[in-house]
């Protein structure tokens, strides 16, 4: 899922590190002063701040990261940039260390880019639960219900799994 939360500038770096350790690499946007005249956006990926680089960041002295901010009212594209090179245009002042940020900070962390399929044993357990709840379900109806409730499985693959387990 997507996470949206407010953060204080003195906790931002720690929050991004924690999010990376728990969620892994994901797209992230740090927004300052949303819905106001001077709103600004920083696009990057979790894990790139603090040791790597954001889309528009450059490594500074002592390995610190100096990221750049984009001003919405200065040719801000309708959609986020698709590449680091596209983000290099129209950049403004440094934002890291976070003490340089001013105003209200909103953090948006995108959904996971890698969707892990639901484990086979979980698919089977869910199918058993559906059968107990609705014993009159036909096999193909059951496969559709299960596939709708899990990730990475089609009704056809669920149906095959269920058929292979009936013989055992």
mmCIF file of N, CA, C and O in Angstrom, residues 65-158:
data_model
loop_
_atom_site.group_PDB
_atom_site.id
_atom_site.type_symbol
_atom_site.label_atom_id
_atom_site.label_comp_id
_atom_site.label_asym_id
_atom_site.label_seq_id
_atom_site.Cartn_x
_atom_site.Cartn_y
_atom_site.Cartn_z
ATOM 1 N N UNK A 65 24.869 13.338 1.597
ATOM 2 C CA UNK A 65 24.068 13.500 0.386
ATOM 3 C C UNK A 65 23.470 14.887 0.367
ATOM 4 O O UNK A 65 22.927 15.366 1.347
ATOM 5 N N UNK A 66 23.577 15.522 -0.781
ATOM 6 C CA UNK A 66 23.005 16.846 -0.961
ATOM 7 C C UNK A 66 21.940 16.726 -2.038
ATOM 8 O O UNK A 66 22.246 16.657 -3.219
ATOM 9 N N UNK A 67 20.680 16.610 -1.638
ATOM 10 C CA UNK A 67 19.588 16.455 -2.595
ATOM 11 C C UNK A 67 19.060 17.824 -2.996
ATOM 12 O O UNK A 67 19.207 18.796 -2.284
ATOM 13 N N UNK A 68 18.454 17.893 -4.152
ATOM 14 C CA UNK A 68 17.908 19.151 -4.670
ATOM 15 C C UNK A 68 16.385 19.107 -4.621
ATOM 16 O O UNK A 68 15.776 18.063 -4.698
ATOM 17 N N UNK A 69 15.787 20.263 -4.514
ATOM 18 C CA UNK A 69 14.332 20.344 -4.478
ATOM 19 C C UNK A 69 13.812 20.951 -5.774
ATOM 20 O O UNK A 69 14.499 21.700 -6.435
ATOM 21 N N UNK A 70 12.606 20.578 -6.122
ATOM 22 C CA UNK A 70 11.957 21.085 -7.328
ATOM 23 C C UNK A 70 10.793 21.954 -6.914
ATOM 24 O O UNK A 70 10.020 21.580 -6.052
ATOM 25 N N UNK A 71 10.663 23.086 -7.524
ATOM 26 C CA UNK A 71 9.560 23.998 -7.224
ATOM 27 C C UNK A 71 8.422 23.732 -8.194
ATOM 28 O O UNK A 71 8.614 23.742 -9.394
ATOM 29 N N UNK A 72 7.227 23.510 -7.672
ATOM 30 C CA UNK A 72 6.070 23.204 -8.506
ATOM 31 C C UNK A 72 5.775 24.322 -9.497
ATOM 32 O O UNK A 72 5.424 24.062 -10.634
ATOM 33 N N UNK A 73 5.921 25.557 -9.096
ATOM 34 C CA UNK A 73 5.553 26.655 -9.978
ATOM 35 C C UNK A 73 6.617 26.948 -11.031
ATOM 36 O O UNK A 73 6.429 27.811 -11.858
ATOM 37 N N UNK A 74 7.733 26.208 -11.033
ATOM 38 C CA UNK A 74 8.778 26.401 -12.033
ATOM 39 C C UNK A 74 8.851 25.188 -12.957
ATOM 40 O O UNK A 74 9.659 24.295 -12.788
ATOM 41 N N UNK A 75 7.934 25.115 -13.915
ATOM 42 C CA UNK A 75 7.916 24.052 -14.914
ATOM 43 C C UNK A 75 7.809 22.659 -14.303
ATOM 44 O O UNK A 75 8.408 21.725 -14.800
ATOM 45 N N UNK A 76 7.076 22.530 -13.226
ATOM 46 C CA UNK A 76 6.896 21.228 -12.601
ATOM 47 C C UNK A 76 6.048 20.363 -13.522
ATOM 48 O O UNK A 76 4.969 20.778 -13.942
ATOM 49 N N UNK A 77 6.507 19.146 -13.878
ATOM 50 C CA UNK A 77 5.708 18.300 -14.763
ATOM 51 C C UNK A 77 4.445 17.826 -14.064
ATOM 52 O O UNK A 77 4.373 17.813 -12.837
ATOM 53 N N UNK A 78 3.471 17.443 -14.870
ATOM 54 C CA UNK A 78 2.213 16.957 -14.320
ATOM 55 C C UNK A 78 2.412 15.655 -13.551
ATOM 56 O O UNK A 78 1.749 15.387 -12.587
ATOM 57 N N UNK A 79 3.345 14.808 -14.009
ATOM 58 C CA UNK A 79 3.610 13.544 -13.347
ATOM 59 C C UNK A 79 5.055 13.525 -12.880
ATOM 60 O O UNK A 79 5.892 14.240 -13.416
ATOM 61 N N UNK A 80 5.378 12.700 -11.881
ATOM 62 C CA UNK A 80 6.756 12.628 -11.416
ATOM 63 C C UNK A 80 7.694 12.240 -12.549
ATOM 64 O O UNK A 80 7.297 11.542 -13.487
ATOM 65 N N UNK A 81 8.953 12.693 -12.489
ATOM 66 C CA UNK A 81 9.905 12.369 -13.542
ATOM 67 C C UNK A 81 10.144 10.873 -13.633
ATOM 68 O O UNK A 81 10.109 10.176 -12.629
ATOM 69 N N UNK A 82 10.352 10.405 -14.857
ATOM 70 C CA UNK A 82 10.532 8.974 -15.082
ATOM 71 C C UNK A 82 11.965 8.529 -14.881
ATOM 72 O O UNK A 82 12.233 7.345 -14.764
ATOM 73 N N UNK A 83 12.910 9.452 -14.851
ATOM 74 C CA UNK A 83 14.303 9.056 -14.723
ATOM 75 C C UNK A 83 15.080 10.104 -13.945
ATOM 76 O O UNK A 83 14.652 11.245 -13.836
ATOM 77 N N UNK A 84 16.249 9.718 -13.414
ATOM 78 C CA UNK A 84 17.072 10.697 -12.707
ATOM 79 C C UNK A 84 17.451 11.881 -13.585
ATOM 80 O O UNK A 84 17.486 13.007 -13.126
ATOM 81 N N UNK A 85 17.710 11.636 -14.866
ATOM 82 C CA UNK A 85 18.093 12.725 -15.766
ATOM 83 C C UNK A 85 16.958 13.734 -15.914
ATOM 84 O O UNK A 85 17.181 14.940 -15.959
ATOM 85 N N UNK A 86 15.718 13.242 -15.971
ATOM 86 C CA UNK A 86 14.567 14.135 -16.123
ATOM 87 C C UNK A 86 14.372 14.991 -14.885
ATOM 88 O O UNK A 86 13.795 16.063 -14.941
ATOM 89 N N UNK A 87 14.848 14.528 -13.750
ATOM 90 C CA UNK A 87 14.674 15.256 -12.495
ATOM 91 C C UNK A 87 15.748 16.324 -12.320
ATOM 92 O O UNK A 87 15.636 17.166 -11.447
ATOM 93 N N UNK A 88 16.800 16.318 -13.127
ATOM 94 C CA UNK A 88 17.917 17.235 -12.945
ATOM 95 C C UNK A 88 17.588 18.655 -13.384
ATOM 96 O O UNK A 88 18.284 19.592 -13.016
ATOM 97 N N UNK A 89 16.541 18.833 -14.176
ATOM 98 C CA UNK A 89 16.163 20.165 -14.633
ATOM 99 C C UNK A 89 15.443 20.935 -13.530
ATOM 100 O O UNK A 89 14.733 20.362 -12.718
ATOM 101 N N UNK A 90 15.604 22.246 -13.518
ATOM 102 C CA UNK A 90 14.862 23.136 -12.611
ATOM 103 C C UNK A 90 14.968 22.753 -11.147
ATOM 104 O O UNK A 90 13.959 22.624 -10.460
ATOM 105 N N UNK A 91 16.170 22.515 -10.667
ATOM 106 C CA UNK A 91 16.324 22.160 -9.265
ATOM 107 C C UNK A 91 16.787 23.354 -8.466
ATOM 108 O O UNK A 91 17.415 24.264 -8.976
ATOM 109 N N UNK A 92 16.459 23.344 -7.194
ATOM 110 C CA UNK A 92 16.782 24.472 -6.321
ATOM 111 C C UNK A 92 17.752 24.082 -5.228
ATOM 112 O O UNK A 92 18.650 23.295 -5.427
ATOM 113 N N UNK A 93 17.536 24.567 -3.986
ATOM 114 C CA UNK A 93 18.494 24.461 -2.898
ATOM 115 C C UNK A 93 18.632 23.090 -2.283
ATOM 116 O O UNK A 93 17.851 22.192 -2.504
ATOM 117 N N UNK A 94 19.682 22.945 -1.478
ATOM 118 C CA UNK A 94 19.960 21.693 -0.789
ATOM 119 C C UNK A 94 18.923 21.428 0.291
ATOM 120 O O UNK A 94 18.476 22.334 0.958
ATOM 121 N N UNK A 95 18.562 20.163 0.498
ATOM 122 C CA UNK A 95 17.623 19.834 1.571
ATOM 123 C C UNK A 95 18.238 18.917 2.604
ATOM 124 O O UNK A 95 17.683 18.724 3.662
ATOM 125 N N UNK A 96 19.343 18.271 2.293
ATOM 126 C CA UNK A 96 19.969 17.427 3.298
ATOM 127 C C UNK A 96 21.244 18.085 3.750
ATOM 128 O O UNK A 96 21.995 18.567 2.926
ATOM 129 N N UNK A 97 21.540 18.188 4.991
ATOM 130 C CA UNK A 97 20.833 17.513 6.057
ATOM 131 C C UNK A 97 19.432 18.075 6.255
ATOM 132 O O UNK A 97 19.169 19.210 5.891
ATOM 133 N N UNK A 98 18.521 17.282 6.853
ATOM 134 C CA UNK A 98 17.121 17.686 6.998
ATOM 135 C C UNK A 98 16.914 18.997 7.740
ATOM 136 O O UNK A 98 15.864 19.602 7.610
ATOM 137 N N UNK A 99 17.892 19.449 8.519
ATOM 138 C CA UNK A 99 17.732 20.711 9.229
ATOM 139 C C UNK A 99 17.504 21.871 8.260
ATOM 140 O O UNK A 99 17.012 22.920 8.641
ATOM 141 N N UNK A 100 17.881 21.694 6.984
ATOM 142 C CA UNK A 100 17.696 22.745 5.989
ATOM 143 C C UNK A 100 16.253 22.851 5.510
ATOM 144 O O UNK A 100 15.893 23.802 4.838
ATOM 145 N N UNK A 101 15.435 21.850 5.809
ATOM 146 C CA UNK A 101 14.029 21.896 5.416
ATOM 147 C C UNK A 101 13.275 22.855 6.317
ATOM 148 O O UNK A 101 13.475 22.880 7.528
ATOM 149 N N UNK A 102 12.392 23.608 5.731
ATOM 150 C CA UNK A 102 11.547 24.525 6.489
ATOM 151 C C UNK A 102 10.090 24.210 6.182
ATOM 152 O O UNK A 102 9.756 23.785 5.091
ATOM 153 N N UNK A 103 9.216 24.447 7.134
ATOM 154 C CA UNK A 103 7.790 24.268 6.897
ATOM 155 C C UNK A 103 7.315 22.864 7.185
ATOM 156 O O UNK A 103 8.015 22.033 7.739
ATOM 157 N N UNK A 104 6.062 22.613 6.789
ATOM 158 C CA UNK A 104 5.422 21.321 7.022
ATOM 159 C C UNK A 104 5.951 20.294 6.037
ATOM 160 O O UNK A 104 6.032 20.557 4.840
ATOM 161 N N UNK A 105 6.270 19.106 6.527
ATOM 162 C CA UNK A 105 6.839 18.066 5.681
ATOM 163 C C UNK A 105 5.860 16.899 5.602
ATOM 164 O O UNK A 105 5.422 16.373 6.627
ATOM 165 N N UNK A 106 5.519 16.512 4.392
ATOM 166 C CA UNK A 106 4.675 15.354 4.149
ATOM 167 C C UNK A 106 5.512 14.323 3.411
ATOM 168 O O UNK A 106 6.193 14.652 2.443
ATOM 169 N N UNK A 107 5.467 13.076 3.860
ATOM 170 C CA UNK A 107 6.220 12.002 3.224
ATOM 171 C C UNK A 107 5.224 11.049 2.579
ATOM 172 O O UNK A 107 4.249 10.638 3.209
ATOM 173 N N UNK A 108 5.471 10.708 1.317
ATOM 174 C CA UNK A 108 4.642 9.745 0.597
ATOM 175 C C UNK A 108 5.554 8.611 0.155
ATOM 176 O O UNK A 108 6.511 8.833 -0.592
ATOM 177 N N UNK A 109 5.272 7.403 0.636
ATOM 178 C CA UNK A 109 6.052 6.224 0.266
ATOM 179 C C UNK A 109 5.153 5.339 -0.578
ATOM 180 O O UNK A 109 4.069 4.945 -0.148
ATOM 181 N N UNK A 110 5.605 5.047 -1.780
ATOM 182 C CA UNK A 110 4.808 4.261 -2.718
ATOM 183 C C UNK A 110 4.718 2.793 -2.355
ATOM 184 O O UNK A 110 5.434 2.307 -1.477
ATOM 185 N N UNK A 111 3.857 2.060 -3.050
ATOM 186 C CA UNK A 111 3.698 0.629 -2.770
ATOM 187 C C UNK A 111 4.918 -0.159 -3.215
ATOM 188 O O UNK A 111 5.751 0.321 -3.972
ATOM 189 N N UNK A 112 5.017 -1.358 -2.723
ATOM 190 C CA UNK A 112 6.119 -2.237 -3.076
ATOM 191 C C UNK A 112 6.135 -2.475 -4.574
ATOM 192 O O UNK A 112 5.093 -2.633 -5.204
ATOM 193 N N UNK A 113 7.318 -2.470 -5.129
ATOM 194 C CA UNK A 113 7.441 -2.688 -6.568
ATOM 195 C C UNK A 113 7.448 -4.165 -6.917
ATOM 196 O O UNK A 113 7.158 -4.548 -8.022
ATOM 197 N N UNK A 114 7.804 -4.968 -5.962
ATOM 198 C CA UNK A 114 7.859 -6.406 -6.199
ATOM 199 C C UNK A 114 6.731 -7.064 -5.427
ATOM 200 O O UNK A 114 6.684 -6.998 -4.204
ATOM 201 N N UNK A 115 5.823 -7.666 -6.152
ATOM 202 C CA UNK A 115 4.705 -8.335 -5.508
ATOM 203 C C UNK A 115 5.041 -9.815 -5.391
ATOM 204 O O UNK A 115 5.214 -10.508 -6.396
ATOM 205 N N UNK A 116 5.165 -10.269 -4.176
ATOM 206 C CA UNK A 116 5.431 -11.677 -3.924
ATOM 207 C C UNK A 116 4.115 -12.438 -4.016
ATOM 208 O O UNK A 116 3.124 -12.021 -3.423
ATOM 209 N N UNK A 117 4.113 -13.554 -4.740
ATOM 210 C CA UNK A 117 2.880 -14.338 -4.782
ATOM 211 C C UNK A 117 2.590 -14.942 -3.408
ATOM 212 O O UNK A 117 3.493 -15.240 -2.638
ATOM 213 N N UNK A 118 1.333 -15.088 -3.115
ATOM 214 C CA UNK A 118 0.916 -15.710 -1.865
ATOM 215 C C UNK A 118 1.424 -17.145 -1.843
ATOM 216 O O UNK A 118 1.386 -17.841 -2.864
ATOM 217 N N UNK A 119 1.904 -17.571 -0.706
ATOM 218 C CA UNK A 119 2.455 -18.923 -0.567
ATOM 219 C C UNK A 119 1.382 -19.974 -0.841
ATOM 220 O O UNK A 119 0.200 -19.772 -0.540
ATOM 221 N N UNK A 120 1.821 -21.100 -1.389
ATOM 222 C CA UNK A 120 0.904 -22.177 -1.760
ATOM 223 C C UNK A 120 0.088 -22.662 -0.562
ATOM 224 O O UNK A 120 -1.119 -22.890 -0.679
ATOM 225 N N UNK A 121 0.730 -22.815 0.584
ATOM 226 C CA UNK A 121 -0.002 -23.293 1.761
ATOM 227 C C UNK A 121 -1.073 -22.296 2.199
ATOM 228 O O UNK A 121 -2.123 -22.681 2.694
ATOM 229 N N UNK A 122 -0.836 -21.008 1.999
ATOM 230 C CA UNK A 122 -1.850 -20.009 2.327
ATOM 231 C C UNK A 122 -3.016 -20.058 1.347
ATOM 232 O O UNK A 122 -4.168 -19.860 1.724
ATOM 233 N N UNK A 123 -2.704 -20.312 0.077
ATOM 234 C CA UNK A 123 -3.755 -20.448 -0.931
ATOM 235 C C UNK A 123 -4.648 -21.637 -0.586
ATOM 236 O O UNK A 123 -5.883 -21.543 -0.620
ATOM 237 N N UNK A 124 -4.026 -22.741 -0.204
ATOM 238 C CA UNK A 124 -4.789 -23.938 0.159
ATOM 239 C C UNK A 124 -5.622 -23.709 1.423
ATOM 240 O O UNK A 124 -6.781 -24.147 1.500
ATOM 241 N N UNK A 125 -5.049 -23.016 2.389
ATOM 242 C CA UNK A 125 -5.788 -22.735 3.627
ATOM 243 C C UNK A 125 -6.998 -21.838 3.342
ATOM 244 O O UNK A 125 -8.084 -22.051 3.897
ATOM 245 N N UNK A 126 -6.810 -20.846 2.488
ATOM 246 C CA UNK A 126 -7.915 -19.960 2.134
ATOM 247 C C UNK A 126 -9.004 -20.732 1.391
ATOM 248 O O UNK A 126 -10.201 -20.541 1.635
ATOM 249 N N UNK A 127 -8.594 -21.614 0.494
ATOM 250 C CA UNK A 127 -9.569 -22.436 -0.235
ATOM 251 C C UNK A 127 -10.367 -23.295 0.739
ATOM 252 O O UNK A 127 -11.596 -23.407 0.616
ATOM 253 N N UNK A 128 -9.691 -23.877 1.719
ATOM 254 C CA UNK A 128 -10.381 -24.702 2.721
ATOM 255 C C UNK A 128 -11.368 -23.850 3.523
ATOM 256 O O UNK A 128 -12.488 -24.297 3.817
ATOM 257 N N UNK A 129 -10.968 -22.647 3.844
ATOM 258 C CA UNK A 129 -11.857 -21.756 4.584
ATOM 259 C C UNK A 129 -13.107 -21.432 3.766
ATOM 260 O O UNK A 129 -14.224 -21.459 4.283
ATOM 261 N N UNK A 130 -12.905 -21.125 2.466
ATOM 262 C CA UNK A 130 -14.055 -20.840 1.598
ATOM 263 C C UNK A 130 -14.983 -22.052 1.497
ATOM 264 O O UNK A 130 -16.206 -21.911 1.503
ATOM 265 N N UNK A 131 -14.409 -23.247 1.397
ATOM 266 C CA UNK A 131 -15.223 -24.465 1.290
ATOM 267 C C UNK A 131 -16.025 -24.682 2.568
ATOM 268 O O UNK A 131 -17.206 -25.056 2.519
ATOM 269 N N UNK A 132 -15.389 -24.442 3.713
ATOM 270 C CA UNK A 132 -16.118 -24.575 4.986
ATOM 271 C C UNK A 132 -17.226 -23.546 5.103
ATOM 272 O O UNK A 132 -18.287 -23.822 5.651
ATOM 273 N N UNK A 133 -16.986 -22.352 4.596
ATOM 274 C CA UNK A 133 -17.961 -21.274 4.675
ATOM 275 C C UNK A 133 -19.094 -21.453 3.675
ATOM 276 O O UNK A 133 -20.248 -21.144 3.966
ATOM 277 N N UNK A 134 -18.752 -21.941 2.475
ATOM 278 C CA UNK A 134 -19.731 -22.157 1.407
ATOM 279 C C UNK A 134 -19.516 -23.534 0.784
ATOM 280 O O UNK A 134 -18.890 -23.657 -0.266
ATOM 281 N N UNK A 135 -20.039 -24.592 1.390
ATOM 282 C CA UNK A 135 -19.767 -25.953 0.914
ATOM 283 C C UNK A 135 -20.290 -26.251 -0.496
ATOM 284 O O UNK A 135 -19.823 -27.190 -1.136
ATOM 285 N N UNK A 136 -21.223 -25.462 -0.999
ATOM 286 C CA UNK A 136 -21.794 -25.731 -2.316
ATOM 287 C C UNK A 136 -21.021 -25.061 -3.458
ATOM 288 O O UNK A 136 -21.468 -25.112 -4.614
ATOM 289 N N UNK A 137 -19.888 -24.454 -3.175
ATOM 290 C CA UNK A 137 -19.103 -23.797 -4.229
ATOM 291 C C UNK A 137 -18.588 -24.814 -5.235
ATOM 292 O O UNK A 137 -18.058 -25.855 -4.859
ATOM 293 N N UNK A 138 -18.755 -24.501 -6.508
ATOM 294 C CA UNK A 138 -18.195 -25.347 -7.553
ATOM 295 C C UNK A 138 -16.694 -25.070 -7.646
ATOM 296 O O UNK A 138 -16.241 -23.972 -7.280
ATOM 297 N N UNK A 139 -15.896 -26.018 -8.125
ATOM 298 C CA UNK A 139 -14.436 -25.856 -8.144
ATOM 299 C C UNK A 139 -13.955 -24.594 -8.862
ATOM 300 O O UNK A 139 -13.051 -23.918 -8.369
ATOM 301 N N UNK A 140 -14.563 -24.269 -9.986
ATOM 302 C CA UNK A 140 -14.124 -23.068 -10.711
ATOM 303 C C UNK A 140 -14.529 -21.793 -9.981
ATOM 304 O O UNK A 140 -13.796 -20.812 -9.984
ATOM 305 N N UNK A 141 -15.705 -21.794 -9.342
ATOM 306 C CA UNK A 141 -16.109 -20.641 -8.530
ATOM 307 C C UNK A 141 -15.146 -20.452 -7.365
ATOM 308 O O UNK A 141 -14.749 -19.331 -7.038
ATOM 309 N N UNK A 142 -14.782 -21.563 -6.741
ATOM 310 C CA UNK A 142 -13.831 -21.527 -5.637
ATOM 311 C C UNK A 142 -12.491 -20.957 -6.102
ATOM 312 O O UNK A 142 -11.906 -20.090 -5.432
ATOM 313 N N UNK A 143 -12.015 -21.405 -7.245
ATOM 314 C CA UNK A 143 -10.731 -20.924 -7.783
ATOM 315 C C UNK A 143 -10.776 -19.415 -8.026
ATOM 316 O O UNK A 143 -9.808 -18.702 -7.728
ATOM 317 N N UNK A 144 -11.891 -18.919 -8.540
ATOM 318 C CA UNK A 144 -12.036 -17.476 -8.772
ATOM 319 C C UNK A 144 -12.046 -16.697 -7.456
ATOM 320 O O UNK A 144 -11.407 -15.654 -7.342
ATOM 321 N N UNK A 145 -12.772 -17.199 -6.464
ATOM 322 C CA UNK A 145 -12.824 -16.512 -5.166
ATOM 323 C C UNK A 145 -11.442 -16.453 -4.525
ATOM 324 O O UNK A 145 -11.037 -15.429 -3.989
ATOM 325 N N UNK A 146 -10.723 -17.559 -4.575
ATOM 326 C CA UNK A 146 -9.397 -17.611 -3.971
ATOM 327 C C UNK A 146 -8.441 -16.681 -4.720
ATOM 328 O O UNK A 146 -7.692 -15.915 -4.114
ATOM 329 N N UNK A 147 -8.453 -16.742 -6.048
ATOM 330 C CA UNK A 147 -7.555 -15.901 -6.851
ATOM 331 C C UNK A 147 -7.809 -14.419 -6.602
ATOM 332 O O UNK A 147 -6.869 -13.614 -6.603
ATOM 333 N N UNK A 148 -9.054 -14.046 -6.364
ATOM 334 C CA UNK A 148 -9.379 -12.647 -6.065
ATOM 335 C C UNK A 148 -8.835 -12.207 -4.703
ATOM 336 O O UNK A 148 -8.613 -11.026 -4.475
ATOM 337 N N UNK A 149 -8.631 -13.163 -3.811
ATOM 338 C CA UNK A 149 -8.215 -12.832 -2.447
ATOM 339 C C UNK A 149 -6.706 -12.936 -2.218
ATOM 340 O O UNK A 149 -6.224 -12.558 -1.157
ATOM 341 N N UNK A 150 -5.962 -13.445 -3.193
ATOM 342 C CA UNK A 150 -4.513 -13.613 -3.022
ATOM 343 C C UNK A 150 -3.775 -12.852 -4.114
ATOM 344 O O UNK A 150 -4.383 -12.327 -5.041
ATOM 345 N N UNK A 151 -2.457 -12.808 -3.985
ATOM 346 C CA UNK A 151 -1.645 -12.108 -4.978
ATOM 347 C C UNK A 151 -0.802 -13.110 -5.761
ATOM 348 O O UNK A 151 -0.274 -14.065 -5.208
ATOM 349 N N UNK A 152 -0.681 -12.851 -7.062
ATOM 350 C CA UNK A 152 0.199 -13.652 -7.900
ATOM 351 C C UNK A 152 -0.387 -14.964 -8.388
ATOM 352 O O UNK A 152 0.336 -15.787 -8.935
ATOM 353 N N UNK A 153 -1.658 -15.181 -8.187
ATOM 354 C CA UNK A 153 -2.321 -16.404 -8.627
ATOM 355 C C UNK A 153 -3.496 -16.046 -9.530
ATOM 356 O O UNK A 153 -4.264 -15.146 -9.230
ATOM 357 N N UNK A 154 -3.627 -16.789 -10.625
ATOM 358 C CA UNK A 154 -4.785 -16.636 -11.500
ATOM 359 C C UNK A 154 -5.808 -17.695 -11.108
ATOM 360 O O UNK A 154 -5.456 -18.701 -10.461
ATOM 361 N N UNK A 155 -7.063 -17.520 -11.498
ATOM 362 C CA UNK A 155 -8.044 -18.572 -11.209
ATOM 363 C C UNK A 155 -7.618 -19.930 -11.789
ATOM 364 O O UNK A 155 -7.808 -20.966 -11.152
ATOM 365 N N UNK A 156 -6.993 -19.891 -12.962
ATOM 366 C CA UNK A 156 -6.548 -21.139 -13.593
ATOM 367 C C UNK A 156 -5.458 -21.826 -12.764
ATOM 368 O O UNK A 156 -5.491 -23.040 -12.570
ATOM 369 N N UNK A 157 -4.495 -21.047 -12.256
ATOM 370 C CA UNK A 157 -3.417 -21.659 -11.468
ATOM 371 C C UNK A 157 -3.947 -22.163 -10.120
ATOM 372 O O UNK A 157 -3.510 -23.205 -9.630
ATOM 373 N N UNK A 158 -4.909 -21.461 -9.535
ATOM 374 C CA UNK A 158 -5.520 -21.933 -8.288
ATOM 375 C C UNK A 158 -6.293 -23.215 -8.558
ATOM 376 O O UNK A 158 -6.198 -24.190 -7.799
#
